[in-house]
Short mmCIF file of C-alpha atoms in Angstrom, two decimals:
data_model
loop_
_atom_site.label_atom_id
_atom_site.label_comp_id
_atom_site.label_asym_id
_atom_site.label_seq_id
_atom_site.Cartn_x
_atom_site.Cartn_y
_atom_site.Cartn_z
CA UNK C 4 -37.10 83.81 -25.66
CA UNK C 5 -35.15 80.57 -25.94
CA UNK C 6 -37.08 77.60 -24.57
CA UNK C 7 -34.87 74.67 -25.60
CA UNK C 8 -31.46 73.51 -24.37
CA UNK C 9 -28.57 74.77 -26.53
CA UNK C 10 -27.28 72.16 -29.02
CA UNK C 11 -24.26 70.18 -27.89
CA UNK C 12 -22.32 67.94 -30.26
CA UNK C 13 -20.39 64.81 -29.43
CA UNK C 14 -20.35 61.04 -29.69
CA UNK C 15 -17.70 60.02 -27.16
CA UNK C 16 -18.54 58.07 -23.99
CA UNK C 17 -17.08 60.88 -21.85
CA UNK C 18 -19.36 63.43 -23.51
CA UNK C 19 -22.47 61.28 -23.19
CA UNK C 20 -21.67 60.66 -19.52
CA UNK C 21 -21.72 64.43 -18.94
CA UNK C 22 -25.05 64.81 -20.74
CA UNK C 23 -26.53 62.01 -18.63
CA UNK C 24 -25.25 63.71 -15.46
CA UNK C 25 -26.77 67.03 -16.56
CA UNK C 26 -30.13 65.43 -17.32
CA UNK C 27 -30.16 63.81 -13.88
CA UNK C 28 -29.37 66.92 -11.84
CA UNK C 29 -31.13 69.60 -13.94
CA UNK C 30 -34.58 69.07 -12.36
CA UNK C 31 -33.22 69.30 -8.80
CA UNK C 32 -33.81 72.62 -7.03
CA UNK C 33 -30.26 72.91 -5.76
CA UNK C 34 -27.20 75.04 -6.55
CA UNK C 35 -24.55 73.42 -8.71
CA UNK C 36 -20.98 73.85 -9.89
CA UNK C 37 -19.70 73.32 -13.42
CA UNK C 38 -15.96 72.68 -13.49
CA UNK C 39 -13.73 72.43 -16.53
CA UNK C 40 -10.72 73.78 -18.37
CA UNK C 41 -11.06 76.95 -20.44
CA UNK C 42 -12.98 76.42 -23.64
CA UNK C 43 -14.80 73.25 -22.57
CA UNK C 44 -18.29 74.80 -22.81
CA UNK C 45 -19.19 75.53 -19.19
CA UNK C 46 -21.71 78.23 -20.13
CA UNK C 47 -23.45 75.88 -22.60
CA UNK C 48 -23.76 73.23 -19.89
CA UNK C 49 -25.15 75.81 -17.43
CA UNK C 50 -27.74 76.86 -20.01
CA UNK C 51 -28.70 73.22 -20.54
CA UNK C 52 -29.13 72.78 -16.79
CA UNK C 53 -31.48 75.76 -16.79
CA UNK C 54 -33.59 74.78 -19.80
CA UNK C 55 -34.01 71.21 -18.56
CA UNK C 56 -35.27 72.44 -15.18
CA UNK C 57 -38.72 73.61 -14.15
CA UNK C 58 -37.35 77.17 -14.42
CA UNK C 59 -36.95 76.85 -18.21
CA UNK C 60 -39.44 79.65 -18.92
CA UNK C 61 -37.94 82.03 -16.35
CA UNK C 62 -34.83 84.24 -16.68
CA UNK C 63 -31.39 82.76 -17.27
CA UNK C 64 -29.05 85.54 -16.11
CA UNK C 65 -25.29 85.38 -16.72
CA UNK C 66 -22.51 87.26 -14.91
CA UNK C 67 -18.76 86.96 -15.52
CA UNK C 68 -17.25 87.59 -12.10
CA UNK C 69 -13.75 88.06 -13.53
CA UNK C 70 -14.82 90.95 -15.76
CA UNK C 71 -15.72 93.32 -12.91
CA UNK C 72 -13.92 94.87 -9.96
CA UNK C 73 -15.13 94.00 -6.45
CA UNK C 74 -17.30 97.12 -6.08
CA UNK C 75 -18.76 96.84 -9.57
CA UNK C 76 -19.49 93.13 -9.15
CA UNK C 77 -21.23 93.82 -5.82
CA UNK C 78 -23.41 96.51 -7.41
CA UNK C 79 -24.02 94.40 -10.53
CA UNK C 80 -25.16 91.39 -8.51
CA UNK C 81 -27.12 93.04 -5.71
CA UNK C 82 -28.04 96.49 -7.07
CA UNK C 83 -28.37 99.75 -5.17
CA UNK C 84 -30.89 102.39 -4.21
CA UNK C 85 -30.83 105.92 -5.58
CA UNK C 86 -28.52 108.07 -3.48
CA UNK C 87 -26.81 105.06 -1.85
CA UNK C 88 -23.44 106.49 -2.88
CA UNK C 89 -22.03 109.29 -5.00
CA UNK C 90 -23.16 108.86 -8.58
CA UNK C 91 -26.11 106.57 -7.75
CA UNK C 92 -28.73 108.81 -9.31
CA UNK C 93 -31.32 106.08 -9.76
CA UNK C 94 -32.18 102.65 -8.40
CA UNK C 95 -30.42 99.71 -10.03
CA UNK C 96 -31.91 96.22 -9.88
CA UNK C 97 -29.13 93.66 -9.45
CA UNK C 98 -28.67 90.50 -11.47
CA UNK C 99 -29.76 88.33 -8.55
CA UNK C 100 -33.15 90.06 -8.51
CA UNK C 101 -33.36 89.91 -12.29
CA UNK C 102 -32.95 86.13 -12.02
CA UNK C 103 -35.79 85.79 -9.47
CA UNK C 104 -37.69 82.60 -10.26
CA UNK C 105 -34.97 81.52 -12.67
CA UNK C 106 -31.26 80.73 -12.75
CA UNK C 107 -28.20 82.86 -12.04
CA UNK C 108 -25.03 81.67 -13.79
CA UNK C 109 -21.82 82.95 -12.19
CA UNK C 110 -18.88 82.33 -14.48
CA UNK C 111 -15.34 82.52 -13.03
CA UNK C 112 -16.85 82.39 -9.54
CA UNK C 113 -13.44 81.72 -7.99
CA UNK C 114 -12.47 85.35 -8.69
CA UNK C 115 -15.27 86.83 -6.54
CA UNK C 116 -14.02 88.71 -3.47
CA UNK C 117 -14.61 87.54 0.10
CA UNK C 118 -17.23 90.27 0.61
CA UNK C 119 -19.17 89.24 -2.51
CA UNK C 120 -18.87 85.57 -1.52
CA UNK C 121 -20.42 86.38 1.85
CA UNK C 122 -23.43 88.03 0.20
CA UNK C 123 -23.75 85.15 -2.25
CA UNK C 124 -23.78 82.70 0.64
CA UNK C 125 -26.71 84.53 2.20
CA UNK C 126 -28.56 84.54 -1.12
CA UNK C 127 -27.98 80.81 -1.61
CA UNK C 128 -28.57 79.80 2.01
CA UNK C 129 -31.55 81.98 2.90
CA UNK C 130 -32.74 83.53 -0.36
CA UNK C 131 -32.02 87.00 1.05
CA UNK C 132 -30.24 89.95 -0.53
CA UNK C 133 -29.82 93.65 0.18
CA UNK C 134 -29.38 96.39 -2.37
CA UNK C 135 -26.76 98.92 -1.30
CA UNK C 136 -28.72 101.46 0.76
CA UNK C 137 -31.82 99.24 0.78
CA UNK C 138 -33.64 96.71 2.93
CA UNK C 139 -33.45 92.94 2.97
CA UNK C 140 -35.47 91.24 0.24
CA UNK C 141 -36.20 87.63 -0.56
CA UNK C 142 -35.48 86.01 -3.92
CA UNK C 143 -35.97 82.56 -5.41
CA UNK C 144 -32.86 81.92 -7.50
CA UNK C 145 -30.98 78.80 -8.47
CA UNK C 146 -27.25 79.55 -8.56
CA UNK C 147 -24.91 77.74 -10.93
CA UNK C 148 -21.23 78.60 -10.54
CA UNK C 149 -18.47 77.80 -13.02
CA UNK C 150 -14.69 77.89 -12.84
CA UNK C 151 -11.52 76.25 -14.10
CA UNK C 152 -9.92 76.65 -10.67
CA UNK C 153 -9.48 74.01 -7.94
CA UNK C 154 -12.09 75.33 -5.50
CA UNK C 155 -11.40 72.81 -2.69
CA UNK C 156 -7.72 73.80 -2.79
CA UNK C 157 -8.64 77.49 -2.74
CA UNK C 158 -10.97 76.89 0.21
CA UNK C 159 -8.26 75.03 2.09
CA UNK C 160 -5.88 77.95 1.46
CA UNK C 161 -8.48 80.42 2.74
CA UNK C 162 -8.97 82.00 -0.69
CA UNK C 163 -12.57 80.83 -1.14
CA UNK C 164 -15.25 80.54 1.53
CA UNK C 165 -15.57 76.91 2.57
CA UNK C 166 -19.19 77.38 3.65
CA UNK C 167 -20.12 78.84 0.25
CA UNK C 168 -18.35 75.96 -1.45
CA UNK C 169 -20.31 73.50 0.69
CA UNK C 170 -23.58 75.06 -0.44
CA UNK C 171 -22.69 75.36 -4.12
CA UNK C 172 -21.28 71.84 -4.35
CA UNK C 173 -24.56 70.02 -3.90
CA UNK C 174 -23.45 68.42 -7.13
CA UNK C 175 -20.51 69.11 -9.43
CA UNK C 176 -20.58 68.61 -13.20
CA UNK C 177 -16.99 68.19 -14.39
CA UNK C 178 -16.42 68.62 -18.12
CA UNK C 179 -13.80 66.46 -19.87
CA UNK C 180 -11.17 68.28 -21.92
CA UNK C 181 -11.24 67.79 -25.68
CA UNK C 182 -8.15 65.53 -25.54
CA UNK C 183 -10.26 63.07 -23.49
CA UNK C 184 -12.99 62.94 -26.15
CA UNK C 185 -11.04 62.64 -29.40
CA UNK C 186 -13.91 60.86 -31.15
CA UNK C 187 -15.73 64.21 -31.06
CA UNK C 188 -13.00 66.21 -32.81
CA UNK C 189 -14.02 65.34 -36.42
CA UNK C 190 -17.71 65.91 -35.59
CA UNK C 191 -17.07 69.33 -34.05
CA UNK C 192 -14.59 70.30 -36.78
CA UNK C 193 -17.13 69.51 -39.50
CA UNK C 194 -19.79 71.53 -37.67
CA UNK C 195 -17.54 74.59 -37.30
CA UNK C 196 -16.33 74.29 -40.89
CA UNK C 197 -19.87 74.23 -42.28
CA UNK C 198 -20.74 77.31 -40.24
CA UNK C 199 -17.73 79.16 -41.66
CA UNK C 200 -18.58 78.07 -45.20
CA UNK C 201 -22.07 79.53 -44.80
CA UNK C 202 -20.62 82.76 -43.39
CA UNK C 203 -18.28 83.02 -46.41
CA UNK C 204 -21.25 82.29 -48.71
CA UNK C 205 -19.49 79.39 -50.36
CA UNK C 206 -21.61 76.77 -52.12
CA UNK C 207 -20.12 73.70 -50.43
CA UNK C 208 -17.52 72.38 -48.03
CA UNK C 209 -15.16 69.87 -49.70
CA UNK C 210 -13.99 68.47 -46.35
CA UNK C 211 -10.56 67.93 -44.82
CA UNK C 212 -7.63 66.06 -46.37
CA UNK C 213 -6.37 63.04 -44.39
CA UNK C 214 -3.31 65.10 -43.40
CA UNK C 215 -5.45 67.94 -42.04
CA UNK C 216 -7.70 65.51 -40.19
CA UNK C 217 -4.64 63.89 -38.62
CA UNK C 218 -3.44 67.34 -37.52
CA UNK C 219 -6.75 67.83 -35.74
CA UNK C 220 -6.47 64.47 -34.00
CA UNK C 221 -2.80 64.88 -33.01
CA UNK C 222 -3.10 68.34 -31.45
CA UNK C 223 -3.43 68.60 -27.66
CA UNK C 224 -6.06 71.40 -27.73
CA UNK C 225 -5.16 73.22 -24.49
CA UNK C 226 -7.90 75.72 -25.40
CA UNK C 227 -10.37 72.86 -25.99
CA UNK C 228 -13.50 73.42 -28.11
CA UNK C 229 -12.97 77.18 -28.30
CA UNK C 230 -9.47 76.69 -29.71
CA UNK C 231 -10.73 74.00 -32.11
CA UNK C 232 -13.41 76.33 -33.45
CA UNK C 233 -10.93 79.16 -34.02
CA UNK C 234 -8.43 76.85 -35.74
CA UNK C 235 -11.03 75.28 -38.04
CA UNK C 236 -12.66 78.57 -39.00
CA UNK C 237 -9.24 80.16 -39.62
CA UNK C 238 -8.20 77.23 -41.81
CA UNK C 239 -11.41 77.20 -43.82
CA UNK C 240 -11.17 80.93 -44.46
CA UNK C 241 -7.59 80.54 -45.73
CA UNK C 242 -8.28 77.46 -47.87
CA UNK C 243 -9.09 77.13 -51.56
CA UNK C 244 -12.89 77.28 -51.87
CA UNK C 245 -12.81 74.57 -54.55
CA UNK C 246 -10.74 72.04 -52.64
CA UNK C 247 -10.56 70.38 -49.22
CA UNK C 248 -8.77 72.01 -46.30
CA UNK C 249 -5.17 70.78 -46.64
CA UNK C 250 -3.65 72.26 -43.48
CA UNK C 251 -4.93 73.28 -40.06
CA UNK C 252 -3.52 76.67 -39.10
CA UNK C 253 -3.00 75.98 -35.40
CA UNK C 254 -0.85 78.98 -34.53
CA UNK C 255 -2.03 82.37 -35.89
CA UNK C 256 1.21 83.93 -34.58
CA UNK C 257 3.44 81.65 -36.68
CA UNK C 258 5.66 83.93 -38.75
CA UNK C 259 9.33 84.29 -39.60
CA UNK C 260 9.07 87.88 -38.35
CA UNK C 261 7.41 87.08 -35.03
CA UNK C 262 9.16 89.09 -32.29
CA UNK C 263 10.69 86.95 -29.58
CA UNK C 264 9.99 87.59 -25.92
CA UNK C 265 13.07 88.51 -23.89
CA UNK C 266 14.44 85.56 -21.96
CA UNK C 267 14.42 85.88 -18.16
CA UNK C 268 17.90 85.45 -16.68
CA UNK C 269 18.44 82.02 -15.16
CA UNK C 270 19.06 81.92 -11.39
CA UNK C 271 22.74 81.74 -10.65
CA UNK C 272 24.76 80.59 -7.61
CA UNK C 273 25.71 83.20 -5.07
CA UNK C 274 29.15 84.35 -6.32
CA UNK C 275 30.34 85.48 -2.89
CA UNK C 276 29.46 82.30 -1.02
CA UNK C 277 29.46 79.88 -3.98
CA UNK C 278 26.17 78.48 -2.64
CA UNK C 279 23.10 77.58 -4.66
CA UNK C 280 19.88 79.15 -3.25
CA UNK C 281 18.13 76.60 -1.06
CA UNK C 282 14.43 75.81 -1.43
CA UNK C 283 12.16 73.64 0.69
CA UNK C 284 12.91 69.91 0.65
CA UNK C 285 16.08 67.91 0.37
CA UNK C 286 18.31 67.46 -2.66
CA UNK C 287 16.27 64.62 -4.18
CA UNK C 288 13.00 66.54 -3.75
CA UNK C 289 14.46 69.63 -5.42
CA UNK C 290 15.70 67.53 -8.34
CA UNK C 291 12.28 65.86 -8.66
CA UNK C 292 10.46 69.22 -8.71
CA UNK C 293 12.87 70.66 -11.26
CA UNK C 294 12.55 67.61 -13.53
CA UNK C 295 8.73 67.60 -13.29
CA UNK C 296 8.53 71.33 -14.02
CA UNK C 297 10.85 70.95 -17.03
CA UNK C 298 8.66 68.19 -18.44
CA UNK C 299 5.42 70.13 -17.92
CA UNK C 300 6.86 73.27 -19.55
CA UNK C 301 8.12 71.30 -22.54
CA UNK C 302 4.74 69.57 -22.95
CA UNK C 303 2.89 72.89 -22.94
CA UNK C 304 5.32 74.47 -25.43
CA UNK C 305 4.81 71.53 -27.77
CA UNK C 306 1.02 71.54 -27.29
CA UNK C 307 1.12 68.20 -25.45
CA UNK C 308 2.48 66.31 -28.47
CA UNK C 309 4.76 63.75 -26.82
CA UNK C 310 6.87 62.98 -29.89
CA UNK C 311 7.63 66.66 -30.46
CA UNK C 312 8.32 67.09 -26.74
CA UNK C 313 10.78 64.19 -26.75
CA UNK C 314 12.58 65.66 -29.75
CA UNK C 315 12.73 69.12 -28.15
CA UNK C 316 14.27 67.65 -24.97
CA UNK C 317 16.73 65.45 -26.85
CA UNK C 318 15.09 62.30 -25.51
CA UNK C 319 13.81 59.14 -27.11
CA UNK C 320 10.05 58.73 -27.22
CA UNK C 321 10.08 55.83 -24.75
CA UNK C 322 12.51 57.70 -22.48
CA UNK C 323 10.03 60.57 -22.32
CA UNK C 324 7.12 58.21 -21.64
CA UNK C 325 9.06 56.69 -18.75
CA UNK C 326 9.74 60.12 -17.23
CA UNK C 327 6.09 61.17 -17.65
CA UNK C 328 5.01 58.02 -15.86
CA UNK C 329 7.54 58.62 -13.10
CA UNK C 330 6.16 62.12 -12.44
CA UNK C 331 2.46 61.23 -12.81
CA UNK C 332 2.15 63.07 -16.14
CA UNK C 333 1.38 60.04 -18.28
CA UNK C 334 -2.18 61.27 -18.76
CA UNK C 335 -0.92 64.14 -20.93
CA UNK C 336 -2.04 63.54 -24.53
CA UNK C 337 0.19 62.63 -27.41
#
């Protein structure tokens, strides 16, 4: 059984601020939320919260809410009695009960149905659960939820229970994306490269060339640490074992024979009436939304590299920067 927090690597101020936050809230007997983009390490942070708490020697149970249908997630979390429904030939102890005395980590919690959210609220609020076909039982579980979704916005839209959000958000640990902690990229890349070298049973890792290191630093990393790990391991595996890694293979789909996705037809004016379809807002607002959406799409296609984005749009670099500032997108990485 693991008894120590999982290792986390980083030297940036943003990363150390997260670790300090985790150390402060880990001992508190309250539910928590871990928020961050995909690939930022939410599960690792949840594990650290558990192993730095007084529950460190009790179960740390993980459930991915997005991987199960509503009925399966309900049964997986709360269990059922034998004969509770067709096919229930024996009792099943749910994950909430399995985590009794410890921590329950609910990844992708925003995808849980309203019915499951209601049962989770009761478990968090009163420590009570019911197996399907069974009686009410009490449990002592600390719940840590994780998501990359905007939960307050979902709650305001009626897509996530506001009362459950209130209970879970005793404190919220928000993880910075990799583009906000660039000092950590060489450290993480070296770590992943050494692991791949060991897996390939090579005698040493000659390092990265300056060009390859600059590639790592220039990339926007929309997939964050997970994407970085894949790119580094892929590049090490493809490199000459006797020399440094000369190129980072960022796109595994890059090929002259890559099939192109069919283009969706662009919306056209109504031929009969010669009118353009009207959307909410006046002319200026529609133009603003179109311009902002065009910029965001171009940034994503060019992996948030602003110079490449400017070139793709036929703009000068400083023209693009001015437009990004105008639309509140200036925080996008170069």
